[in-house]
XYZ file of C-alpha atoms in Angstrom:
747
model
C 96.397 118.688 135.569
C 97.620 118.841 131.954
C 96.991 116.336 129.187
C 100.358 114.589 129.711
C 99.942 113.629 133.375
C 98.230 110.322 132.583
C 100.642 109.302 129.790
C 103.824 107.217 129.845
C 106.951 108.483 128.004
C 106.192 106.667 124.721
C 102.595 107.882 124.743
C 103.812 111.434 125.383
C 106.199 111.178 122.440
C 103.378 110.091 120.142
C 101.108 112.875 121.372
C 103.804 115.587 121.009
C 104.782 114.625 117.452
C 103.561 117.417 115.198
C 104.121 117.237 111.438
C 105.082 114.409 109.124
C 104.025 110.758 108.885
C 103.782 108.862 112.176
C 103.371 105.125 112.771
C 102.254 104.199 116.292
C 102.667 100.481 116.920
C 100.258 100.041 119.803
C 100.533 96.667 121.510
C 97.485 95.008 123.063
C 96.149 96.965 126.039
C 98.635 99.821 125.599
C 96.132 102.703 125.645
C 96.029 103.652 121.959
C 92.646 105.400 122.166
C 94.007 107.630 124.916
C 96.939 108.532 122.665
C 94.683 109.370 119.709
C 92.349 111.605 121.692
C 95.216 113.377 123.498
C 96.998 113.895 120.204
C 93.931 115.560 118.673
C 93.572 117.762 121.765
C 97.228 118.852 121.597
C 97.052 119.689 117.894
C 94.181 122.056 118.624
C 95.253 123.508 121.981
C 99.020 123.786 121.557
C 99.638 123.836 117.811
C 96.648 125.970 116.897
C 95.255 123.549 114.326
C 91.633 124.245 113.439
C 89.333 121.371 114.513
C 87.870 121.231 110.999
C 91.340 120.582 109.583
C 91.535 117.243 111.415
C 90.096 113.953 110.129
C 90.024 110.914 112.426
C 88.939 107.618 110.856
C 87.800 104.527 112.772
C 86.247 101.234 111.722
C 82.971 101.304 113.651
C 80.361 103.938 114.393
C 80.628 103.060 118.077
C 84.382 103.734 118.139
C 83.866 106.981 116.227
C 81.207 108.129 118.686
C 83.344 107.321 121.712
C 86.374 109.127 120.263
C 84.294 112.173 119.333
C 82.803 112.319 122.823
C 86.192 112.057 124.553
C 87.722 114.769 122.368
C 84.803 117.096 123.042
C 85.111 116.484 126.791
C 88.818 117.322 126.705
C 88.384 120.465 124.613
C 85.184 121.787 126.123
C 83.416 122.049 122.777
C 85.861 124.390 120.967
C 84.905 123.053 117.552
C 83.954 120.027 115.535
C 86.560 117.437 114.580
C 85.506 115.188 111.703
C 85.511 111.767 113.395
C 83.831 109.018 111.391
C 84.187 105.627 109.742
C 85.649 105.113 106.285
C 82.201 104.625 104.786
C 80.635 107.630 106.503
C 83.500 109.838 105.363
C 83.078 108.692 101.765
C 79.301 109.164 101.786
C 79.703 112.810 102.838
C 82.206 113.425 100.043
C 80.177 111.621 97.376
C 76.944 113.423 98.290
C 78.659 116.637 97.177
C 80.692 115.568 94.167
C 79.663 112.160 92.756
C 77.866 113.906 89.886
C 81.333 114.646 88.487
C 81.808 110.932 87.721
C 78.398 110.233 86.250
C 76.095 109.587 89.211
C 73.442 111.766 90.784
C 74.102 113.052 94.308
C 70.834 111.487 95.522
C 72.250 107.984 94.929
C 70.864 104.990 96.846
C 73.056 102.793 99.050
C 72.244 99.096 98.583
C 72.383 96.743 101.550
C 73.090 93.008 101.400
C 69.511 92.047 100.494
C 69.409 94.606 97.695
C 72.671 93.218 96.310
C 71.348 89.658 96.360
C 68.220 90.724 94.479
C 70.289 92.391 91.748
C 72.623 89.390 91.426
C 69.661 87.017 91.270
C 68.073 88.997 88.424
C 71.391 89.129 86.553
C 71.925 85.375 86.847
C 68.443 84.784 85.510
C 69.025 87.188 82.631
C 72.401 85.650 81.762
C 70.973 82.105 82.114
C 73.560 81.191 84.763
C 72.795 77.986 86.650
C 72.693 79.089 90.294
C 72.930 75.471 91.394
C 76.508 75.557 90.141
C 77.351 79.246 90.584
C 75.802 80.632 93.756
C 74.666 84.238 94.110
C 76.605 84.557 97.372
C 79.750 83.367 95.651
C 79.434 86.102 93.032
C 78.907 88.759 95.688
C 81.912 87.549 97.678
C 84.175 87.610 94.608
C 82.971 91.062 93.544
C 83.516 92.469 97.033
C 87.040 91.027 97.158
C 87.807 92.603 93.784
C 86.586 96.009 94.949
C 88.718 95.748 98.092
C 91.705 95.607 95.729
C 90.312 98.396 93.486
C 89.933 95.886 90.648
C 87.112 96.895 88.319
C 85.255 94.666 85.821
C 87.666 95.351 82.962
C 90.790 94.564 84.979
C 89.041 91.505 86.421
C 88.296 90.344 82.864
C 91.977 90.578 81.945
C 92.935 88.505 84.969
C 90.209 85.955 84.230
C 91.445 84.887 80.814
C 91.484 81.105 80.614
C 89.744 80.629 83.993
C 86.157 79.501 83.408
C 84.909 80.399 86.893
C 86.504 83.863 86.845
C 85.092 84.492 83.385
C 81.595 83.777 84.727
C 82.257 86.163 87.620
C 83.419 88.774 85.099
C 80.104 88.495 83.246
C 78.133 89.005 86.439
C 80.474 91.708 87.782
C 80.160 93.788 84.607
C 76.361 93.411 84.508
C 76.124 94.136 88.251
C 78.007 97.428 87.974
C 75.961 98.426 84.921
C 72.744 97.719 86.830
C 73.884 99.734 89.851
C 74.846 102.640 87.590
C 71.462 102.436 85.863
C 69.742 102.478 89.262
C 71.950 105.346 90.516
C 72.975 103.073 93.381
C 76.190 102.138 95.195
C 76.961 99.194 97.442
C 79.158 99.624 100.538
C 82.350 98.680 98.699
C 81.544 101.269 96.028
C 81.485 104.034 98.621
C 85.255 103.792 98.973
C 86.020 102.767 95.375
C 84.001 105.634 93.891
C 85.619 108.155 96.255
C 89.042 106.995 95.103
C 87.823 107.212 91.497
C 86.536 110.742 92.158
C 89.862 111.882 93.625
C 91.837 110.370 90.743
C 89.491 111.710 88.056
C 88.911 115.204 89.434
C 92.149 116.620 90.938
C 90.386 119.815 92.060
C 88.132 117.851 94.429
C 91.093 115.959 95.861
C 92.993 119.221 96.341
C 90.082 120.765 98.229
C 89.949 117.867 100.679
C 93.730 117.836 101.059
C 93.441 121.442 102.186
C 90.505 120.608 104.415
C 92.137 117.627 106.130
C 95.693 118.729 106.865
C 96.013 116.242 109.721
C 94.690 112.703 109.338
C 94.564 109.995 112.015
C 93.585 106.379 111.275
C 92.771 103.862 114.016
C 93.140 100.055 113.646
C 95.351 100.589 110.619
C 96.301 96.906 110.467
C 92.715 96.157 109.375
C 92.713 98.402 106.292
C 92.427 96.971 102.787
C 93.982 98.246 99.554
C 91.083 100.583 98.727
C 91.167 102.190 102.183
C 94.943 102.558 102.004
C 94.674 104.278 98.626
C 91.993 106.650 99.918
C 94.078 107.718 102.915
C 97.264 107.994 100.841
C 95.586 110.330 98.347
C 94.230 112.580 101.084
C 97.594 112.750 102.902
C 99.818 113.061 99.847
C 100.116 116.881 99.992
C 100.859 117.650 103.654
C 101.909 114.119 104.696
C 100.579 114.645 108.219
C 99.296 111.093 108.468
C 99.215 109.361 111.839
C 98.254 105.686 111.784
C 97.743 103.588 114.893
C 97.637 99.821 114.862
C 99.193 96.537 115.884
C 100.448 94.216 113.176
C 100.315 91.417 115.766
C 96.526 91.837 115.875
C 95.882 91.741 112.127
C 93.320 88.915 111.966
C 90.869 89.933 109.233
C 92.528 88.752 106.040
C 89.292 86.955 105.133
C 87.572 90.363 105.087
C 90.190 91.858 102.805
C 92.545 93.340 105.428
C 96.078 93.736 104.089
C 98.750 93.483 106.795
C 101.230 94.881 104.275
C 99.692 98.329 104.773
C 101.153 98.562 108.279
C 104.270 96.425 107.746
C 105.322 98.499 104.716
C 104.291 101.907 106.034
C 107.911 103.076 106.165
C 108.386 102.117 102.510
C 105.447 104.286 101.503
C 106.582 107.072 103.857
C 110.398 106.800 104.251
C 110.528 109.791 106.605
C 107.960 108.277 108.985
C 108.597 108.333 112.706
C 107.856 104.999 114.428
C 106.845 104.836 118.096
C 106.194 101.562 119.920
C 103.695 101.418 122.762
C 104.748 98.306 124.665
C 103.520 99.009 128.198
C 100.337 97.023 128.788
C 97.747 98.226 131.327
C 95.476 95.191 131.127
C 97.186 91.904 131.946
C 99.590 90.329 134.390
C 103.212 89.853 133.372
C 102.773 86.071 133.264
C 100.059 86.421 130.618
C 102.129 88.924 128.630
C 105.214 86.696 128.747
C 103.112 83.903 127.258
C 101.793 86.178 124.512
C 105.311 87.396 123.688
C 106.612 83.826 123.393
C 103.845 82.843 120.978
C 103.961 85.856 118.679
C 107.748 86.039 118.361
C 107.617 82.956 116.108
C 106.013 85.059 113.355
C 108.445 86.365 110.748
C 106.155 89.012 109.227
C 105.932 91.472 112.129
C 107.365 94.598 113.684
C 109.340 93.589 116.756
C 107.826 94.635 120.077
C 107.680 93.121 123.572
C 104.755 93.749 125.889
C 105.471 94.492 129.550
C 103.464 95.792 132.483
C 103.818 97.393 135.860
C 101.083 95.019 137.067
C 102.030 92.063 139.324
C 103.341 88.838 137.755
C 100.112 87.057 138.691
C 99.359 83.347 138.366
C 101.076 81.278 135.731
C 99.109 80.386 132.626
C 97.527 76.929 132.960
C 97.363 74.250 130.296
C 95.291 71.094 130.464
C 94.798 68.362 127.904
C 91.687 66.169 128.039
C 90.728 62.888 126.471
C 87.870 64.447 124.492
C 85.801 67.566 123.971
C 83.124 66.429 126.444
C 85.646 66.339 129.285
C 87.059 69.700 128.211
C 83.639 71.395 128.346
C 82.746 69.716 131.622
C 85.994 70.862 133.235
C 85.385 74.488 132.225
C 81.825 74.303 133.578
C 83.019 72.778 136.865
C 85.751 75.351 137.354
C 83.421 78.294 136.719
C 80.669 76.858 138.915
C 83.070 76.082 141.763
C 84.939 79.378 141.695
C 81.777 81.466 141.501
C 80.153 79.550 144.330
C 83.311 80.066 146.387
C 83.206 83.804 145.750
C 86.527 83.936 143.839
C 84.960 84.748 140.463
C 81.757 86.212 139.142
C 80.127 84.726 136.043
C 80.695 88.048 134.279
C 84.453 87.730 134.866
C 84.693 84.676 132.624
C 84.982 84.234 128.876
C 85.339 81.052 126.823
C 87.080 81.738 123.505
C 87.202 79.290 120.592
C 88.295 79.202 116.957
C 84.939 78.319 115.325
C 81.308 78.939 116.224
C 80.574 75.211 116.052
C 82.644 74.682 119.215
C 80.062 76.487 121.324
C 77.645 73.527 121.304
C 79.299 71.421 124.018
C 79.824 74.416 126.294
C 76.220 75.537 125.863
C 74.964 72.098 126.867
C 77.284 71.792 129.881
C 76.485 75.308 131.099
C 72.751 74.678 130.850
C 73.031 71.456 132.842
C 75.146 73.237 135.467
C 72.794 76.253 135.647
C 75.565 78.603 134.545
C 74.175 81.746 132.870
C 75.895 82.492 129.581
C 75.638 84.669 126.508
C 76.974 84.055 123.023
C 78.550 87.180 121.545
C 79.010 87.590 117.812
C 77.049 84.455 117.050
C 73.750 82.649 117.487
C 72.999 79.879 119.953
C 73.917 76.601 118.289
C 70.415 75.159 117.940
C 69.047 78.522 116.744
C 71.353 78.671 113.712
C 69.512 78.463 110.408
C 71.247 75.377 109.059
C 70.705 73.490 112.330
C 67.033 74.468 112.464
C 66.618 73.358 108.844
C 67.938 69.849 109.468
C 66.027 69.554 112.737
C 62.891 70.518 110.792
C 63.565 67.581 108.449
C 63.882 65.278 111.465
C 60.687 66.676 113.012
C 58.824 66.126 109.747
C 60.087 62.560 109.529
C 59.065 61.917 113.140
C 55.806 63.835 113.023
C 54.480 65.097 109.698
C 51.607 66.801 111.523
C 54.071 69.538 112.506
C 52.991 71.934 109.758
C 55.538 74.551 110.831
C 58.445 72.163 110.290
C 57.049 70.972 106.940
C 56.606 74.501 105.611
C 60.102 75.479 106.734
C 61.815 72.854 104.595
C 59.423 72.417 101.686
C 61.709 74.587 99.540
C 65.002 74.061 101.426
C 67.197 73.542 99.511
C 65.387 75.260 96.658
C 63.034 72.980 94.706
C 61.145 75.607 92.721
C 58.227 75.639 95.168
C 57.067 79.217 95.629
C 55.161 80.825 98.484
C 52.038 81.151 96.356
C 51.882 77.364 95.897
C 52.463 76.813 99.611
C 49.577 79.186 100.410
C 47.251 77.292 98.051
C 48.164 73.995 99.701
C 47.533 75.514 103.123
C 44.116 76.827 102.078
C 43.233 73.465 100.516
C 44.217 71.623 103.714
C 42.212 73.989 105.933
C 39.144 73.688 103.693
C 39.245 69.891 104.046
C 40.133 69.858 107.712
C 43.303 67.856 107.172
C 47.011 68.381 107.727
C 49.331 70.262 105.394
C 51.583 67.271 104.796
C 48.682 64.891 104.105
C 47.448 66.887 101.119
C 50.980 67.070 99.694
C 50.770 63.395 98.755
C 48.131 64.270 96.134
C 49.231 67.850 95.556
C 49.048 67.464 91.772
C 45.259 67.357 92.173
C 45.040 70.663 94.065
C 43.483 73.394 91.902
C 45.812 76.233 90.971
C 49.185 74.680 91.759
C 49.906 73.655 88.164
C 53.234 71.992 87.469
C 54.381 72.753 91.000
C 52.070 69.936 92.093
C 54.559 67.347 90.847
C 57.320 69.001 92.895
C 55.103 68.968 95.980
C 54.380 65.284 95.459
C 58.085 64.673 95.029
C 58.763 66.351 98.370
C 56.181 64.110 100.070
C 57.780 61.035 98.506
C 61.179 62.223 99.729
C 59.916 62.444 103.307
C 58.292 59.017 103.032
C 61.624 57.578 101.865
C 63.412 59.099 104.850
C 60.704 57.673 107.118
C 61.232 54.172 105.773
C 64.955 54.455 106.475
C 64.565 55.960 109.951
C 63.666 52.584 111.480
C 67.002 51.098 110.447
C 69.316 54.107 110.457
C 71.083 55.604 113.422
C 70.402 59.314 113.930
C 73.790 60.177 112.464
C 73.145 58.048 109.385
C 69.731 59.628 108.937
C 71.159 63.164 109.060
C 73.934 62.185 106.668
C 71.328 60.807 104.282
C 69.276 64.013 104.490
C 72.345 66.140 103.751
C 73.358 63.898 100.847
C 69.975 63.342 99.180
C 68.788 66.957 99.480
C 72.145 68.388 98.404
C 72.119 70.750 101.378
C 75.901 70.713 101.899
C 76.655 70.785 98.174
C 74.628 73.984 97.896
C 76.685 75.560 100.690
C 79.940 74.364 99.125
C 78.934 75.957 95.830
C 78.674 79.348 97.559
C 82.384 79.262 98.330
C 82.093 81.892 101.103
C 83.434 82.017 104.654
C 79.865 82.126 105.940
C 79.033 78.932 104.036
C 82.131 77.213 105.456
C 81.020 78.197 108.958
C 77.578 76.733 108.338
C 79.088 73.474 107.063
C 81.188 73.303 110.241
C 77.997 73.690 112.289
C 76.390 70.800 110.409
C 79.486 68.710 111.104
C 79.033 69.488 114.792
C 75.382 68.376 114.591
C 76.611 65.050 113.186
C 78.975 64.770 116.155
C 76.060 65.419 118.487
C 74.046 62.705 116.717
C 76.917 60.210 116.916
C 77.239 60.818 120.652
C 73.510 60.254 121.049
C 73.647 57.041 118.986
C 76.404 55.686 121.216
C 74.446 56.565 124.321
C 71.037 55.247 123.271
C 71.782 53.022 120.273
C 71.118 49.792 122.148
C 67.678 48.711 123.235
C 68.915 48.382 126.808
C 69.553 52.130 126.854
C 65.965 52.924 125.894
C 63.852 51.668 128.771
C 60.566 52.890 127.305
C 61.283 51.434 123.842
C 60.576 54.852 122.336
C 61.763 55.648 118.792
C 65.308 56.980 118.909
C 64.370 59.901 116.692
C 61.779 61.037 119.236
C 64.353 60.791 122.024
C 66.889 62.739 120.018
C 64.469 65.556 119.235
C 63.420 65.637 122.877
C 67.021 65.925 124.051
C 67.761 68.704 121.594
C 64.615 70.545 122.652
C 65.662 70.344 126.311
C 69.043 71.875 125.538
C 67.816 74.356 122.938
C 64.980 75.740 125.059
C 66.870 78.709 126.472
C 64.531 81.490 125.382
C 62.888 81.506 128.805
C 66.153 81.931 130.699
C 66.073 85.075 132.794
C 68.275 87.790 131.324
C 71.190 88.142 133.704
C 73.919 90.733 133.235
C 76.253 88.493 135.251
C 76.886 85.782 132.674
C 79.767 83.870 131.143
C 80.604 85.028 127.639
C 81.069 82.524 124.796
C 82.612 83.862 121.599
C 84.973 83.228 118.735
C 88.451 84.686 118.869
C 87.619 87.040 116.005
C 84.696 88.461 117.984
C 86.865 88.915 121.094
C 89.223 91.466 119.548
C 89.124 94.715 121.502
C 87.577 93.131 124.603
C 89.047 92.069 127.944
C 88.039 89.697 130.754
C 89.512 88.882 134.175
C 89.337 85.123 133.448
C 89.753 83.541 130.008
C 89.499 79.913 128.871
C 91.120 79.511 125.445
C 89.798 76.115 124.323
C 90.383 73.708 121.434
C 94.154 74.216 121.265
C 94.804 71.406 118.794
C 96.490 71.082 115.419
C 93.824 71.119 112.715
C 91.410 73.098 114.864
C 93.689 75.937 115.943
C 95.582 76.422 113.700
C 92.936 75.282 111.252
C 93.431 72.573 108.641
C 92.983 75.177 105.908
C 95.862 77.293 107.187
C 98.040 74.213 107.715
C 97.464 72.988 104.158
C 97.844 76.416 102.569
C 100.871 77.144 100.411
C 100.982 80.666 101.858
C 102.956 80.703 105.154
C 101.190 83.937 106.061
C 98.022 81.926 106.739
C 99.676 80.184 109.702
C 101.043 83.543 110.836
C 97.526 84.984 110.885
C 96.367 82.029 112.988
C 99.229 82.748 115.401
C 98.172 86.392 115.594
C 94.663 85.187 116.392
C 96.100 83.134 119.264
C 97.995 86.220 120.467
C 94.728 88.184 120.449
C 93.057 85.469 122.535
C 95.852 85.350 125.114
C 95.923 89.135 125.550
C 92.175 89.274 126.305
C 92.929 87.864 129.783
C 93.563 90.237 132.674
C 94.187 87.952 135.673
C 93.869 84.261 134.801
C 94.292 82.316 131.570
C 93.677 78.620 130.973
C 94.511 76.865 127.689
C 92.799 73.534 126.986
C 92.917 70.858 124.296
C 91.523 67.396 123.633
C 93.398 64.308 122.440
C 90.400 63.302 120.374
C 87.449 65.292 119.113
C 84.278 64.509 117.193
C 84.259 65.876 113.650
C 81.254 64.954 111.481
C 80.437 62.330 114.065
C 83.787 60.601 113.704
C 86.619 60.589 116.218
C 89.711 62.483 115.106
C 92.972 62.351 117.049
C 95.068 65.499 117.276
C 98.296 66.621 118.832
C 98.571 69.757 120.924
C 98.591 73.010 118.983
C 101.982 74.344 117.927
C 100.987 77.584 119.660
C 101.030 75.811 123.029
C 104.356 74.222 122.132
C 105.699 77.731 121.440
C 105.406 78.457 125.184
C 108.346 77.309 127.355
C 107.387 74.665 129.926
C 108.524 76.830 132.835
C 105.860 79.416 131.949
C 102.990 76.912 132.161
C 101.264 75.015 134.931
C 100.508 71.811 133.071
C 97.764 69.307 133.745
C 99.659 67.208 136.263
C 99.987 70.288 138.440
C 96.266 71.060 138.371
C 94.219 70.639 141.496
C 91.082 68.768 140.528
C 87.894 70.587 141.532
C 86.731 69.390 144.922
C 83.349 67.720 145.129
C 82.031 70.883 146.764
C 83.115 72.877 143.706
C 81.268 70.719 141.211
C 78.192 72.341 139.696
C 74.971 71.548 141.465
C 72.492 69.468 139.462
C 68.930 70.579 139.200
C 66.852 68.942 141.915
C 64.199 67.861 139.470
C 66.616 66.285 136.974
C 65.150 63.125 135.495
C 66.830 59.735 135.536
C 67.035 60.012 131.740
C 68.941 63.322 132.011
C 71.245 61.960 134.732
C 72.036 58.880 132.659
C 72.686 61.016 129.627
C 75.103 63.272 131.503
C 76.955 60.407 133.166
C 77.446 58.591 129.884
C 78.906 61.545 127.993
C 82.299 61.168 129.617
C 82.790 57.834 127.837
C 85.264 57.599 124.996
C 84.084 55.911 121.843
C 84.833 55.508 118.173
C 81.615 55.538 116.131
C 81.142 53.250 113.178
C 81.738 54.654 109.731
C 78.782 54.441 107.355
C 78.940 54.140 103.598
C 76.227 52.863 101.286
C 78.032 50.411 99.027
C 76.996 46.966 97.882
C 79.357 44.266 99.106
C 80.736 41.756 96.592
C 79.536 38.990 98.892
C 78.136 38.551 102.391
C 79.938 36.524 105.042
C 76.629 35.224 106.421
C 73.633 33.426 104.939
C 70.306 31.871 105.854
C 70.521 30.107 109.199
C 73.522 32.120 110.498
C 73.412 34.034 113.756
C 74.101 37.795 113.377
C 74.162 40.921 115.530
C 72.669 44.361 114.749
C 73.791 47.517 116.577
C 70.198 48.430 117.442
C 68.138 45.207 117.368
C 70.679 42.896 118.990
C 71.135 39.195 118.069
C 69.047 37.245 115.602
C 68.901 34.478 112.981
C 69.080 35.152 109.240
C 65.953 33.775 107.543
C 66.608 34.770 103.942
C 69.034 36.720 101.735
C 67.856 38.078 98.350
C 70.391 39.692 96.017
C 69.223 42.803 94.156
C 70.880 45.078 91.635
C 72.071 47.604 94.223
C 72.075 45.676 97.472
C 71.163 42.514 99.365
C 67.806 42.360 101.133
C 68.234 40.443 104.385
C 65.411 39.052 106.524
C 66.356 38.488 110.168
C 64.345 37.066 113.077
C 65.691 39.017 116.062
C 65.459 37.505 119.525
C 63.889 40.579 121.108
C 62.109 42.592 118.431
C 60.952 39.945 115.984
C 61.375 39.809 112.219
C 62.907 42.708 110.284
C 63.768 43.216 106.619
C 66.731 45.453 105.830
C 69.402 46.192 103.267
C 72.829 44.790 104.040
C 74.719 48.008 103.140
C 73.286 49.946 106.070
C 72.250 47.121 108.399
C 75.930 46.370 109.176
C 75.134 42.879 110.440
C 77.999 41.065 112.140
C 78.186 37.284 111.945
C 78.458 35.596 115.367
């Protein structure tokens, strides 16, 4: 058996190509790794190329290891091919020659924490207010500049007249000076400094051009400007550059990827040979037809049409639901029914979504249905830092004796309360046999805390204020107040990073969770035991979040974002949240750059082509965003698919009763009521603190409160910021409240 027996004609052509630039457009599931490894083997076995004259570059250490292993298996260990990532390649070069551009070869490589420490020190030295300009924002801007090979001086020229960019320039210049002083490089520098070395010292570049006469680059559509420049310099002498990629799967613009590198390859190398790998070995033809219909609407692409020798398979299904609760419940019911019937295994199934925040509903439904699942490329919703922070506020408001919760948030967001002060408070509390929070109220009297004592007292007063509001606020209103008063979201917004945006989206989803809870248990009749709503909410969250004790099961449903799914495949895929504003996102829809929508469409194409046998697309007519109901039309990506290719919702067979997920035998009445209610559609009340010009009720009028029910107004006192209203409620007695958040309705 020779190396060509397992290849199709296009793959053979790519493998047999010898010298000159080569662009391999490898469609999803077309066997590109097989082509790369066979090509390396042929260069060595048939063309007599020395293994050490070949450089193969990948994006991950795992991919590099797998490629190296496969090449060695094919060749029987005839020699060592240099297979590594961009960064590993650059480190090896810089360790030998970086002294030629002013660094020592024993340089340190700084990780993310090291970078943050340097930026923090620089901001302090330059007296930059980090409440306005966040350290993360500086790091993100500097990294983006390095991706484009833009140094501090060029950045300064571009920044003229832009106040924010001028601040970044200050920090960027000081940051690079500090790294140079420390003989350190960050990960972006590894590539930038290698390019600088090659451009500054032609002899070094020439030596590596001789060394690497044949260069292969995998996932070329994900390269940025710096990586492109590096490869171009190395290949400029012999021009034996083979790049493999799929412009239709370029989805990492937010990380600096430049799709122009692959789209314009023939402009950079006019004599390049282009080979299209269009035969797919993964999916059914029905799934591929759907993918082709979606992606053909992009203008910025190299034309290709996926096909397969596999059977046509089932048509792609599309179902629209009233809301996100029904969508998640349907997916849970289908998976539970099909697995119980023996048609699927849990491990066959993947649920793909646009944002991490979407996982919450599916996590809750899967837990209630006893469906094992694993989140890939993310953290379980209630384990995410921002969610745990706000829940810690709620726990402290409900129970200040929870020292763990108090200590978690005492300096979140930052209030200038250091760990040393916290330790002194803890020691003081232990010595007096009292709780941590109790001593905070008089923290200014604790020896050794100094001026921090006033900040500690201020924190205690803040919690007391939240406690006084908790009796009148819904859970959603209370969380909104926490986010507003503490400035938690404003601090994230000031970062201006993709990570911060993701965290804000998670907080929005927590508000949606709270609004759903308020609707379910907001009335006294829903709370049989008359327990505080905050306690019930925290209990419900704890029941759903307590998944640490779940037995690890390799047969589990996978939940992941579409970005995390790239390169993977699953027999059964649910592509959920197919709505305008969610997928494609509002940001891409409002962008002036049409390429943003095209990247969203490529992301959809990636999601579709993850499916091997069955694909279901779902959407919701209305969805909770920040606890408010938003109505959306079906995603344009679904509308791109001709009706005859889809089995739409009217053609669906509803899961039989026998297919519905079994409920736990010991499920409480409270849990059953909660689950039954979630299918209801509702529009939560909007909440804004604003003094009315006048009230439409007065003393003696009958009014209704969302929580306390009906009552009679006893007195109304006008204050500078609001009206204080005293009401004698029929069921709960007399209450005093402010009109702006009481939302009393005259009967």
